Tab-separated table of C-alpha atoms (C1' of nucleotides) in Angstrom:
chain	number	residue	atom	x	y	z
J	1	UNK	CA	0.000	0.000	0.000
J	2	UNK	CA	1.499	3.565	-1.060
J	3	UNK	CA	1.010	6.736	0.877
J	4	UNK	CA	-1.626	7.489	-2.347
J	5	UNK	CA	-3.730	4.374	-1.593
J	6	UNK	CA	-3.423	4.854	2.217
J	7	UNK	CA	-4.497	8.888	2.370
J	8	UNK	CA	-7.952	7.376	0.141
J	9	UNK	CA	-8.514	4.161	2.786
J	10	UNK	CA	-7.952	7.215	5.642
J	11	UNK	CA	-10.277	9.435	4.118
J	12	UNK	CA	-13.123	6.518	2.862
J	13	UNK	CA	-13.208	6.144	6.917
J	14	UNK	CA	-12.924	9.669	8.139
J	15	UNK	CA	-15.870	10.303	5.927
J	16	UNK	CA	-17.990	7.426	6.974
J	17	UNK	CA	-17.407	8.363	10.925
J	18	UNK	CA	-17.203	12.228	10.846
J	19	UNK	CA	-20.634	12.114	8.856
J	20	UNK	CA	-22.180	9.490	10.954
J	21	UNK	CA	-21.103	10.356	14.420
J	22	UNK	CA	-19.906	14.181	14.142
J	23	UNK	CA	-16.228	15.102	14.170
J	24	UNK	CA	-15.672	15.079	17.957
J	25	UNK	CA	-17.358	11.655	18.512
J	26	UNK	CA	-14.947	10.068	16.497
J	27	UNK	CA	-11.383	9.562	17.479
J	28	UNK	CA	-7.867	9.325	15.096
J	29	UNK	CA	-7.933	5.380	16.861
J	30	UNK	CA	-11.198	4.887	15.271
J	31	UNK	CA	-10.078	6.182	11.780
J	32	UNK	CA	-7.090	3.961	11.939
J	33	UNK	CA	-8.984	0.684	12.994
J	34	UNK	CA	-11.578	1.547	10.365
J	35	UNK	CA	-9.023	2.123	7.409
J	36	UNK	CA	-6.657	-0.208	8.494
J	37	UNK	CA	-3.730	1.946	8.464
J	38	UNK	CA	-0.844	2.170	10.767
J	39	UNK	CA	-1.129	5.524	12.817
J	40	UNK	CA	2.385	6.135	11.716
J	41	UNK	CA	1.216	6.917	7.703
J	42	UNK	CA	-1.912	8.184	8.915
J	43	UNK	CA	0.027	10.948	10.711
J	44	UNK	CA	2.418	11.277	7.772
J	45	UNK	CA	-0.085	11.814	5.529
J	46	UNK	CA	-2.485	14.206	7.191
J	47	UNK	CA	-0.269	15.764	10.011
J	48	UNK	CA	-3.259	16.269	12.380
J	49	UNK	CA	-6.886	15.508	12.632
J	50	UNK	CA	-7.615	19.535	12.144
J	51	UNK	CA	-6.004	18.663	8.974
J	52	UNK	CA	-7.849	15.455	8.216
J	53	UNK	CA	-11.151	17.291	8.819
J	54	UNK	CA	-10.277	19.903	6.347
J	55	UNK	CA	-9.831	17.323	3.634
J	56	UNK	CA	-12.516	15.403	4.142
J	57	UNK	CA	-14.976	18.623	4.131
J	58	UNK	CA	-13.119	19.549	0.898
J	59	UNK	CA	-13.564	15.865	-0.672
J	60	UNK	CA	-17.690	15.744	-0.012
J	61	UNK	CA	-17.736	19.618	-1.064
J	62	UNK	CA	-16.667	18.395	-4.768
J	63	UNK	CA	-18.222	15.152	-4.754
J	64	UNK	CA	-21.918	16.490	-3.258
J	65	UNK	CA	-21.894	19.334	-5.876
J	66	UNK	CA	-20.909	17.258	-8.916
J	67	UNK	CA	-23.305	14.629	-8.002
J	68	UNK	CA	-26.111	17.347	-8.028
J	69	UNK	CA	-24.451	19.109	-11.292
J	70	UNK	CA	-24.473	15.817	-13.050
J	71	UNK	CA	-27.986	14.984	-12.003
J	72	UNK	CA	-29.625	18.297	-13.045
J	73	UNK	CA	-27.762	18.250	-16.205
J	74	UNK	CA	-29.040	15.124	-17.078
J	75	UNK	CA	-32.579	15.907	-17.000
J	76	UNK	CA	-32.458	18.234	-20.132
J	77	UNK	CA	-31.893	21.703	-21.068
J	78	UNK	CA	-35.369	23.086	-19.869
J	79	UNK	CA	-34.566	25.791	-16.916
J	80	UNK	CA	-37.255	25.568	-15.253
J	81	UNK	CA	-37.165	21.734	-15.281
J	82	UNK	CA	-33.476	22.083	-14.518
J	83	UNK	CA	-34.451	24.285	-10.512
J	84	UNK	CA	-36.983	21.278	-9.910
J	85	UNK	CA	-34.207	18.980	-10.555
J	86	UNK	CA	-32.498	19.747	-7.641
J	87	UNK	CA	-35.159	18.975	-5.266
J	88	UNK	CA	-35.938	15.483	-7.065
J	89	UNK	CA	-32.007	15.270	-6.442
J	90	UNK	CA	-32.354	15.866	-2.899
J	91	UNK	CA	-35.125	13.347	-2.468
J	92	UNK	CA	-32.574	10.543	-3.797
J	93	UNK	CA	-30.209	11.815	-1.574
J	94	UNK	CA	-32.881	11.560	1.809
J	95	UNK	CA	-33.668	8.323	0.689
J	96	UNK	CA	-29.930	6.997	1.060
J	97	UNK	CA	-29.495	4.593	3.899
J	98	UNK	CA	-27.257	6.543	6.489
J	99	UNK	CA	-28.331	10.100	5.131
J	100	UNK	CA	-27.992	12.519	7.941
J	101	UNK	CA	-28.209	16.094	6.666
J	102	UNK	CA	-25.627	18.283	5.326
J	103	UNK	CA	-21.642	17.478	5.997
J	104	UNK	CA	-20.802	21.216	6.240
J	105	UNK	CA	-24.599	22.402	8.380
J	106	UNK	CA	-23.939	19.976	11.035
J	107	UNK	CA	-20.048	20.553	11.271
J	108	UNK	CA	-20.616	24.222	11.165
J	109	UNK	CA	-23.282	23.448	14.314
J	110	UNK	CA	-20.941	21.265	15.992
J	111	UNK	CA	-18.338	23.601	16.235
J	112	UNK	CA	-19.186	27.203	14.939
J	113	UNK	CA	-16.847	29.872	14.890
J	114	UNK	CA	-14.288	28.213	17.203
J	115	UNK	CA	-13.078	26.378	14.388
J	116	UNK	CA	-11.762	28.984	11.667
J	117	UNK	CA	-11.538	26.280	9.012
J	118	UNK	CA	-14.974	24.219	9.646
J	119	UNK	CA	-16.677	27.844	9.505
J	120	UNK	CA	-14.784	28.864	6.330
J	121	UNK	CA	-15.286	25.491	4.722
J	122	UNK	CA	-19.034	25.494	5.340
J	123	UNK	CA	-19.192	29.185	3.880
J	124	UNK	CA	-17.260	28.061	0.723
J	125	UNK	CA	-19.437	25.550	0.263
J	126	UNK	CA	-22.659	27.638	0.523
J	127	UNK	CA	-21.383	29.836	-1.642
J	128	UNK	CA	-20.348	27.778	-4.498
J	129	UNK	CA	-24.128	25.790	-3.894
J	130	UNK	CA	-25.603	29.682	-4.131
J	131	UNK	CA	-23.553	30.252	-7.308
J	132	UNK	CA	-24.616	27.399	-8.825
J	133	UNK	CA	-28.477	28.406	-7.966
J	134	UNK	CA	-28.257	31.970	-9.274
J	135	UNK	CA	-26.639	30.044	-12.774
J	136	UNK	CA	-30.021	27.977	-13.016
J	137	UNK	CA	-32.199	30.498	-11.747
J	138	UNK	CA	-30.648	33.283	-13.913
J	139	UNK	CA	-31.597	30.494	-17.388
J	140	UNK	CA	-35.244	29.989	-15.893
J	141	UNK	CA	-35.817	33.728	-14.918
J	142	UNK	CA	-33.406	36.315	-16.544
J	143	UNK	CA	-32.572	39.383	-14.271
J	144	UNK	CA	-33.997	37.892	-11.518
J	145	UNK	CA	-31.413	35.198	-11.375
J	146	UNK	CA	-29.657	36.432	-8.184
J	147	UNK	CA	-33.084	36.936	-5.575
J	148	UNK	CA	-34.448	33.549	-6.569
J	149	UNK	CA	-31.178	31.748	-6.427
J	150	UNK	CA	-30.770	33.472	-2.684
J	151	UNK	CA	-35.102	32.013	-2.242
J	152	UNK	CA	-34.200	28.706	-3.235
J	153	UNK	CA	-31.041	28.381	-1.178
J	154	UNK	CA	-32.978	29.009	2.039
J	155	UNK	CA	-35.403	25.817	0.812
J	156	UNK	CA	-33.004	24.059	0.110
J	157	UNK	CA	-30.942	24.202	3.159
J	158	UNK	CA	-34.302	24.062	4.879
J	159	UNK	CA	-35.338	21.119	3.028
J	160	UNK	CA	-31.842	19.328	3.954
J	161	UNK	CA	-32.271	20.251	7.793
J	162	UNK	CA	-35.867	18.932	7.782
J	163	UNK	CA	-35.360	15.867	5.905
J	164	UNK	CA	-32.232	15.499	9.101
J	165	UNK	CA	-34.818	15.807	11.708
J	166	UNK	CA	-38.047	14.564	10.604
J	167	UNK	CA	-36.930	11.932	7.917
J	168	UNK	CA	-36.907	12.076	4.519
J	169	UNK	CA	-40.677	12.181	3.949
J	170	UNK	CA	-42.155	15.027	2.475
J	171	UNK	CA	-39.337	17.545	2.639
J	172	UNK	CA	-38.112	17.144	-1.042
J	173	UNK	CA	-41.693	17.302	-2.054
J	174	UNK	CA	-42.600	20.515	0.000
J	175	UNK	CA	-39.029	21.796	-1.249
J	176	UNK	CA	-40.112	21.231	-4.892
J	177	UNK	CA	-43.515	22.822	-4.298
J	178	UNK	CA	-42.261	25.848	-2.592
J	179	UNK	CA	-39.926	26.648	-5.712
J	180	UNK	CA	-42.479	26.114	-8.530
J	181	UNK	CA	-44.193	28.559	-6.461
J	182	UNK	CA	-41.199	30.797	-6.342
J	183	UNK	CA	-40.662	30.464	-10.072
J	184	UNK	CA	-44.039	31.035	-10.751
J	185	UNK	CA	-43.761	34.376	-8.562
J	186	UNK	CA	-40.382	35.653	-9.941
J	187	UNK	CA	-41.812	34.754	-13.998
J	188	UNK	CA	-45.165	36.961	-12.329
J	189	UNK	CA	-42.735	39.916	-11.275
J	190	UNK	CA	-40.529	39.665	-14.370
J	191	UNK	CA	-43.500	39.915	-17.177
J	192	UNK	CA	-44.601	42.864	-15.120
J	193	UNK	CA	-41.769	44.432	-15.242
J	194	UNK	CA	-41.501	43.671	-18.935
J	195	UNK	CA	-44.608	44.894	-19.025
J	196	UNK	CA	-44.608	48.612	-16.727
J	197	UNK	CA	-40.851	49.037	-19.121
J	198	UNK	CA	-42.628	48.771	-22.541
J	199	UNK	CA	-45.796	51.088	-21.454
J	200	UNK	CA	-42.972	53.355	-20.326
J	201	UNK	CA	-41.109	53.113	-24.174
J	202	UNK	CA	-44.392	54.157	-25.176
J	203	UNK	CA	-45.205	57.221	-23.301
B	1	UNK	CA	-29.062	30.330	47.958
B	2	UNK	CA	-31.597	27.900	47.508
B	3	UNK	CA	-31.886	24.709	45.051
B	4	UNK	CA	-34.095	26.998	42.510
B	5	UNK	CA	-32.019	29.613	42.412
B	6	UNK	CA	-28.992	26.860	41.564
B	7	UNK	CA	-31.051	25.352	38.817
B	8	UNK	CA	-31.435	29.182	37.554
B	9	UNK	CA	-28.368	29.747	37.721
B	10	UNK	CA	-26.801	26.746	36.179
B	11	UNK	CA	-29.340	26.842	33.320
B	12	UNK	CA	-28.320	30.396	32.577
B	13	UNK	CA	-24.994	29.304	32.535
B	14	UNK	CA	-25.176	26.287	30.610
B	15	UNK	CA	-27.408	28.006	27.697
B	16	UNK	CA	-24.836	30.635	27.503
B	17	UNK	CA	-22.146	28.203	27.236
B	18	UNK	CA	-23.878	25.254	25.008
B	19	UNK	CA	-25.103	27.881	22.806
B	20	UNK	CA	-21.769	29.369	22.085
B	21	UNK	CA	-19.888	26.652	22.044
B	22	UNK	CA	-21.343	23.527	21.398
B	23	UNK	CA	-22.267	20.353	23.565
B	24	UNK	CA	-19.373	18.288	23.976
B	25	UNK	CA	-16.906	21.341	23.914
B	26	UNK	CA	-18.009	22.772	26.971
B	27	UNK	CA	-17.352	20.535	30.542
B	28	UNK	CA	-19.400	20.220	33.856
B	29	UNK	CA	-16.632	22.598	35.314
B	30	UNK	CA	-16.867	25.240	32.947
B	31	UNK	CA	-20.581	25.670	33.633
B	32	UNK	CA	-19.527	25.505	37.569
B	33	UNK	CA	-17.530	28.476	37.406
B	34	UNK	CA	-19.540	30.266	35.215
B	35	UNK	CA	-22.616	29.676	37.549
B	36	UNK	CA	-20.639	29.598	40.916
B	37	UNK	CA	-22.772	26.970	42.089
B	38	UNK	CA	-21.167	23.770	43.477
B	39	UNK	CA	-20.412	20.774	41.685
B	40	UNK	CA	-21.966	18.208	44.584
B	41	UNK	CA	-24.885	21.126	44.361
B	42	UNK	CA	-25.180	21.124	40.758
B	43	UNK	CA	-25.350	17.074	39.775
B	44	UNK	CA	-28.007	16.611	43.182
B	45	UNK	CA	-30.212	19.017	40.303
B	46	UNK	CA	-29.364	17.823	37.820
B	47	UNK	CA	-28.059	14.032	37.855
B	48	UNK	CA	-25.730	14.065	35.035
B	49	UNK	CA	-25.068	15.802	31.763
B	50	UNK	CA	-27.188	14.038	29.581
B	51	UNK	CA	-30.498	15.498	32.211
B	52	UNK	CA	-28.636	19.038	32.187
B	53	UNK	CA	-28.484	18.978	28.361
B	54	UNK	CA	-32.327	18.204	27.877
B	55	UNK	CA	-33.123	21.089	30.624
B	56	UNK	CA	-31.224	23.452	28.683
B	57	UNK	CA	-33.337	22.391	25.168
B	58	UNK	CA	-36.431	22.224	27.022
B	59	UNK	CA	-36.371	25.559	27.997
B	60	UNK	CA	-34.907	27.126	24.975
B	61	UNK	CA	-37.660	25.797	23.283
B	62	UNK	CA	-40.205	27.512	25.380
B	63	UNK	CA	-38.433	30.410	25.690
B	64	UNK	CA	-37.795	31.108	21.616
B	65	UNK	CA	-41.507	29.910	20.983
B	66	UNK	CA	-42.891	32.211	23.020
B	67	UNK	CA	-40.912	35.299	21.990
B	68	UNK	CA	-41.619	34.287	18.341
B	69	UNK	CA	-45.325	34.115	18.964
B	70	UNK	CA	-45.554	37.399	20.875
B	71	UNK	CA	-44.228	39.181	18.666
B	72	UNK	CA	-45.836	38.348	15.831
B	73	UNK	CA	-49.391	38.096	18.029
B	74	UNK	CA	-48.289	42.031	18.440
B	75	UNK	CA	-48.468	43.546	14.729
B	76	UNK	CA	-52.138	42.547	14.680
B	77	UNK	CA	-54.585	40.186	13.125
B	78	UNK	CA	-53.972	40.093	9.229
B	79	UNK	CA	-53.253	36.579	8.594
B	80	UNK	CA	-51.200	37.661	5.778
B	81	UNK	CA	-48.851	40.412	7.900
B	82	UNK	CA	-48.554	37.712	10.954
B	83	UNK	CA	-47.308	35.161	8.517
B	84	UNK	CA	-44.642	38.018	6.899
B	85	UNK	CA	-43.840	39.420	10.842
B	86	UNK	CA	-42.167	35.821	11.365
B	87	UNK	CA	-39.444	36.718	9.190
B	88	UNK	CA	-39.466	40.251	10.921
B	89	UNK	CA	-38.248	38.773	13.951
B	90	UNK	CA	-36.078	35.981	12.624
B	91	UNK	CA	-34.170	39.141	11.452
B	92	UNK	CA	-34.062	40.443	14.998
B	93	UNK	CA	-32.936	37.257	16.150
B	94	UNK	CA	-30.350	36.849	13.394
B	95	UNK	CA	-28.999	40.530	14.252
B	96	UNK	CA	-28.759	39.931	17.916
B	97	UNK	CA	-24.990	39.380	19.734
B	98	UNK	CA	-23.993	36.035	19.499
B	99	UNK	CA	-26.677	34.443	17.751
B	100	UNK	CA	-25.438	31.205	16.465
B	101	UNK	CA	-27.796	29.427	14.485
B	102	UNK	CA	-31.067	27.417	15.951
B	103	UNK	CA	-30.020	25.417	19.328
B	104	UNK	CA	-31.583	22.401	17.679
B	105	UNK	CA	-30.262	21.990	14.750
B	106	UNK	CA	-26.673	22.776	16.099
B	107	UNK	CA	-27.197	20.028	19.143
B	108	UNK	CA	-28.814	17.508	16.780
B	109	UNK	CA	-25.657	18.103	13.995
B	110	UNK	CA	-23.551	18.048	16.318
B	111	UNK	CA	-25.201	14.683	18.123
B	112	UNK	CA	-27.389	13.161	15.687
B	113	UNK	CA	-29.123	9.607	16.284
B	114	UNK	CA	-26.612	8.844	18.619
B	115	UNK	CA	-28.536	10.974	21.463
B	116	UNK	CA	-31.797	9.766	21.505
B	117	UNK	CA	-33.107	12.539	23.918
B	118	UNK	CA	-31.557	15.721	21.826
B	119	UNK	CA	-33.248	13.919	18.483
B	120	UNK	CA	-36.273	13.581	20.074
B	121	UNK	CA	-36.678	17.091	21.772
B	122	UNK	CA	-35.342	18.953	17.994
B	123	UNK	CA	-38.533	16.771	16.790
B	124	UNK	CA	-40.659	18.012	19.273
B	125	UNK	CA	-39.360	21.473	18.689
B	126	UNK	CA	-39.319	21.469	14.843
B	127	UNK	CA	-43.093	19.789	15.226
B	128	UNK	CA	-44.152	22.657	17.251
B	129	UNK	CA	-43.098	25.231	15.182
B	130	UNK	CA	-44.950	23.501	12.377
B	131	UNK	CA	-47.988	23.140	14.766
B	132	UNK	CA	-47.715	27.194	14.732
B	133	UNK	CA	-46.937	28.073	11.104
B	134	UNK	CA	-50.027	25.532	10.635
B	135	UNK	CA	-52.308	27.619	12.679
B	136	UNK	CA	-51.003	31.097	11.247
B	137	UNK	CA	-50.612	29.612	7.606
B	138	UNK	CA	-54.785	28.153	7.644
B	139	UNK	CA	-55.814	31.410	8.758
B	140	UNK	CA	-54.046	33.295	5.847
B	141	UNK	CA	-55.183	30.528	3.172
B	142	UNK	CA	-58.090	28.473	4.757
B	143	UNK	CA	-58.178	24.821	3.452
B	144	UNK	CA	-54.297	25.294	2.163
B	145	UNK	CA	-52.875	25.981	5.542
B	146	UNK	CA	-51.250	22.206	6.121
B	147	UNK	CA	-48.840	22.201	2.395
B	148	UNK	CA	-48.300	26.151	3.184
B	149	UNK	CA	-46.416	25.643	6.366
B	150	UNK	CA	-44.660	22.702	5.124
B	151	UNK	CA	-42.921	25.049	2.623
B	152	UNK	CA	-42.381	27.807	5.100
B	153	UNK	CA	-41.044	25.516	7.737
B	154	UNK	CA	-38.679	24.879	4.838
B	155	UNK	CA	-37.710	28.734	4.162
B	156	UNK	CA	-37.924	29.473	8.182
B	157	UNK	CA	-35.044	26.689	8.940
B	158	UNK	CA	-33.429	27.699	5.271
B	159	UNK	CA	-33.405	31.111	6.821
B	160	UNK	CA	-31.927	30.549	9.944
B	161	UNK	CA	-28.654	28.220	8.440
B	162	UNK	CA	-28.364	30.804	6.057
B	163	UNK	CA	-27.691	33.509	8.972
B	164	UNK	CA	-25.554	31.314	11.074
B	165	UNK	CA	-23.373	30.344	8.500
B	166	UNK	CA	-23.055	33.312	6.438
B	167	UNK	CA	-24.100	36.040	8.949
B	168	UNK	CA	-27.360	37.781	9.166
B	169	UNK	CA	-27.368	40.095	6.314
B	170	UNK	CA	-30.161	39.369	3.764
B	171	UNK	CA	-31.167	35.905	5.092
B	172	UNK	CA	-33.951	36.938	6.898
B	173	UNK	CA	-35.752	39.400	3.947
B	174	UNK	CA	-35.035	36.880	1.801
B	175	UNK	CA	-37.052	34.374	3.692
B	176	UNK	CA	-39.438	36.939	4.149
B	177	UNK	CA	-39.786	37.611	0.176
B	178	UNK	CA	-39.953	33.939	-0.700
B	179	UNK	CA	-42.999	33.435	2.366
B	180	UNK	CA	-44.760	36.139	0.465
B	181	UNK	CA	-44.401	34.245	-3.035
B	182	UNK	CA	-45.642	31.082	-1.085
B	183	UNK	CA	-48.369	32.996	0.692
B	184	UNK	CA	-49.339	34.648	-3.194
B	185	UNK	CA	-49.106	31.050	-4.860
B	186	UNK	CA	-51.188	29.542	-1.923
B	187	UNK	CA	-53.891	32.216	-2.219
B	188	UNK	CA	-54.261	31.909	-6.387
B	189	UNK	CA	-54.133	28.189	-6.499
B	190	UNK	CA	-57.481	28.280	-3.330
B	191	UNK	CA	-58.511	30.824	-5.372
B	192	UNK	CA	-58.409	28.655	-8.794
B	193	UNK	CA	-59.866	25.821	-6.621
B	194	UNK	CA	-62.745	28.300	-5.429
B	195	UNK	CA	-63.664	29.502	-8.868
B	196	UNK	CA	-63.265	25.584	-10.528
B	197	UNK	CA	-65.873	24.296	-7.783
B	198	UNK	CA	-68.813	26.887	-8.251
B	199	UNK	CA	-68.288	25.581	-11.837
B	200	UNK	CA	-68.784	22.464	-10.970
B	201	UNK	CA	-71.883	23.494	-8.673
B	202	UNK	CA	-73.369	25.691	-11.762
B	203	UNK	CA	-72.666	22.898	-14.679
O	1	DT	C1'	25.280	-13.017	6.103
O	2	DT	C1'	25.446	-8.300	7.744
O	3	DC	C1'	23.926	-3.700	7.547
O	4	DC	C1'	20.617	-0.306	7.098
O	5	DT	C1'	16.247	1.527	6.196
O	6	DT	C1'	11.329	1.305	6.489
O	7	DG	C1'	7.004	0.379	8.445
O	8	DG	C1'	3.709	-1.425	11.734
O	9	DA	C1'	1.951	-2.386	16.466
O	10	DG	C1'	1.086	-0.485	20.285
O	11	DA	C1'	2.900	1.627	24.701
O	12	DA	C1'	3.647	6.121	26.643
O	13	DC	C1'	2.533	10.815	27.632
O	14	DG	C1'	0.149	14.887	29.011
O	15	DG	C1'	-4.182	16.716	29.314
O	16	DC	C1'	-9.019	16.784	29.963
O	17	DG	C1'	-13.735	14.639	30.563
O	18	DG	C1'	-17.709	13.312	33.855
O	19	DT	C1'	-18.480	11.743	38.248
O	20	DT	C1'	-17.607	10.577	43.101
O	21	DC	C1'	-15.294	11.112	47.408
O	22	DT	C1'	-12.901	13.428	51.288
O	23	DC	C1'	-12.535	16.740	54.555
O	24	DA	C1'	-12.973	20.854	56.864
O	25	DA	C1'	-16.236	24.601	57.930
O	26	DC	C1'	-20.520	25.782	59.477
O	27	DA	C1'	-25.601	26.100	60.944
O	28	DG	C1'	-28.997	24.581	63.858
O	29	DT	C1'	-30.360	22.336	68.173
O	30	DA	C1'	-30.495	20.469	72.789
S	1	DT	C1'	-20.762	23.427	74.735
S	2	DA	C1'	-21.356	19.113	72.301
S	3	DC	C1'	-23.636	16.819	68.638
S	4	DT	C1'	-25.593	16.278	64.086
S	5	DG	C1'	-26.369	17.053	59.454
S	6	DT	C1'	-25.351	19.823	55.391
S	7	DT	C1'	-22.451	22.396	52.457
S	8	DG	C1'	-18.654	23.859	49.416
S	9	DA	C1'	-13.939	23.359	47.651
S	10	DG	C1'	-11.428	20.643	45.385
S	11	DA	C1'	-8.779	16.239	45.195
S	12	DA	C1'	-9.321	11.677	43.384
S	13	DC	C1'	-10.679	8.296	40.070
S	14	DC	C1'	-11.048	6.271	35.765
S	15	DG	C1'	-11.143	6.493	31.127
S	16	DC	C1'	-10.497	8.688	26.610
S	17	DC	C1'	-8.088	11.799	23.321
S	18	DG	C1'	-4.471	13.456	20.070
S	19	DT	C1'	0.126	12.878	19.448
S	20	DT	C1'	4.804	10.992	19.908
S	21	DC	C1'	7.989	7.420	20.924
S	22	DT	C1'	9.902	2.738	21.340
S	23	DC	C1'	10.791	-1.525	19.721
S	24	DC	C1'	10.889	-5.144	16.675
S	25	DA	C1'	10.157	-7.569	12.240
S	26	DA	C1'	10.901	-7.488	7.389
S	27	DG	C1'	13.189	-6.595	3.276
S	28	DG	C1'	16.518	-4.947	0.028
S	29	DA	C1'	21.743	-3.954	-0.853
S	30	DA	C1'	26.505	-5.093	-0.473
DNA sequence: TTCCTTGGAGAACGGCGGTTCTCAACAGTA
DNA sequence: TACTGTTGAGAACCGCCGTTCTCCAAGGAA
């Protein structure tokens, strides 16, 4: 086993415990039974379990937004279609056996501000899930891109904490509900505004 | 000093601390010295952690429940204005020192499954708060009220990660704009229902 | 074979956690 | 005053944590 195959086995673990159990439930002994490898590597390869923590937020970042992207874009090139998407996404996602809420929510919970790097790893992630939002919402509503995309992040971070707490049922249905009606609403505001511009051309 | 001024005191002391800081981070010694009651004092109220920890939820829930409700009992009757004033004092709540996100959802991140008692009392808590936006969502759209505050129970918890995680700006008027879409999309589609059903009664 | 490096297993260390125990001080009472 | 029960301060206990260190086995090179 090189250190390549070793940091993977270390963080295939970390990410199975951290997300089941939080990051303070589970200790570096627990990691190394789980992966199977020697303390010694483990340390040589991630220096400390701040650092450990860091990579595994950074692997699920990438890997939870690609698996999103890549459903979403699958689904066709219709943009409204495309915002529903993500909620029928997030319904898979409930349904997985294990599936306790967002990585980067309960992290952020678990340790808030005291940790600089949880905090600014949970923001980043936001973030790049917000900037992906305003890209779908700005193809299914253009000019109104940005306050939908900021509309549909609260669901969907409300839909994930809900689905956490409750179980999966219903959440990614309400979640999808909620931002037809938002659609609906921002395609209502848009065409008016379309509208109020033109009758001001024409006076 | 007395054993219910102890409790008091150790409960003030305890939300301060688990509130700021998380569950596990903070120790039985900490919340000693910050409530200068004794330990052999504090575990004859309190028993052990575990009891201390459900105390503290139990009466954060009451407490933020009732502060919600008064205040938005206190702009008035219109269904439609009490539904909106929510979001009016999630943004006071997000602006306040030291606000950290919802107490729940932090504890039951931070815990999960694990803790049977802190799942079941963010349950309790989350179904209560639905029990309310029920009552406030069927008097704004009667008949509609049940799938209404499913979706704003979505953009109320959306609301609150959103102003933990990235701070308070915006998060709470955007939760406030979407609740007004919802409330708009609610009140068209009874209004649609209305207006198909007097069809039916006519035909 | 002999030497040297590498890696793994796990003991060791220092610190901290929740909880219990000890002991001295003290209040009330006869 | 002498006795009794209660209290608070903090030591003690036991176990876990992250991290480092020791020791030994294995394996390639000369």
């Amino acid at each position: 086993m090189d250190d390549e195959e070793a940091r993977q086995r270390v963080l295939d673990a970390a990410e199975a415990l951290f997300y089941e159990r939080g990051l303070q439930a589970v200790g570096i002994d627990d990691i190394r039974a789980a992966s199977g490898v020697s303390l010694k590597r483990l340390y040589r390869c991630f220096g400390s379990k701040h650092e450990l923590v860091s990579a595994y937020l950074d692997r699920t970042d990438l890997r939870w937004r690609s698996a999103l992207a890549e459903y979403v874009s699958a689904v066709g090139g219709d943009p409204r279609e495309a915002v529903l998407a993500v909620f029928d996404w997030l319904g898979l996602w409930f349904a997985e056996p294990g599936f306790r809420g967002c990585a980067f929510i309960n992290a952020h919970g678990e340790l808030g501000e005291v940790a600089p790097d949880v905090a600014a790893a949970t923001r980043r992630h936001k973030e790049a899930l917000l900037a992906y939002l305003t890209r779908l919402a700005e193809r299914a509503c253009p000019g109104a891109g940005r306050a939908l995309a900021n509309q549909l992040l609260l669901v969907v971070d409300g839909a994930i904490v809900t689905a956490a707490v409750h179980g999966a049922s219903g959440a990614a249905a309400a979640g999808r509900a909620a931002a037809a009606a938002l659609l609906d609403a921002a395609e209502h505001s848009r065409a008016a505004r379309l509208h109020r511009d033109q009758q001001v051309i024409r006076s």
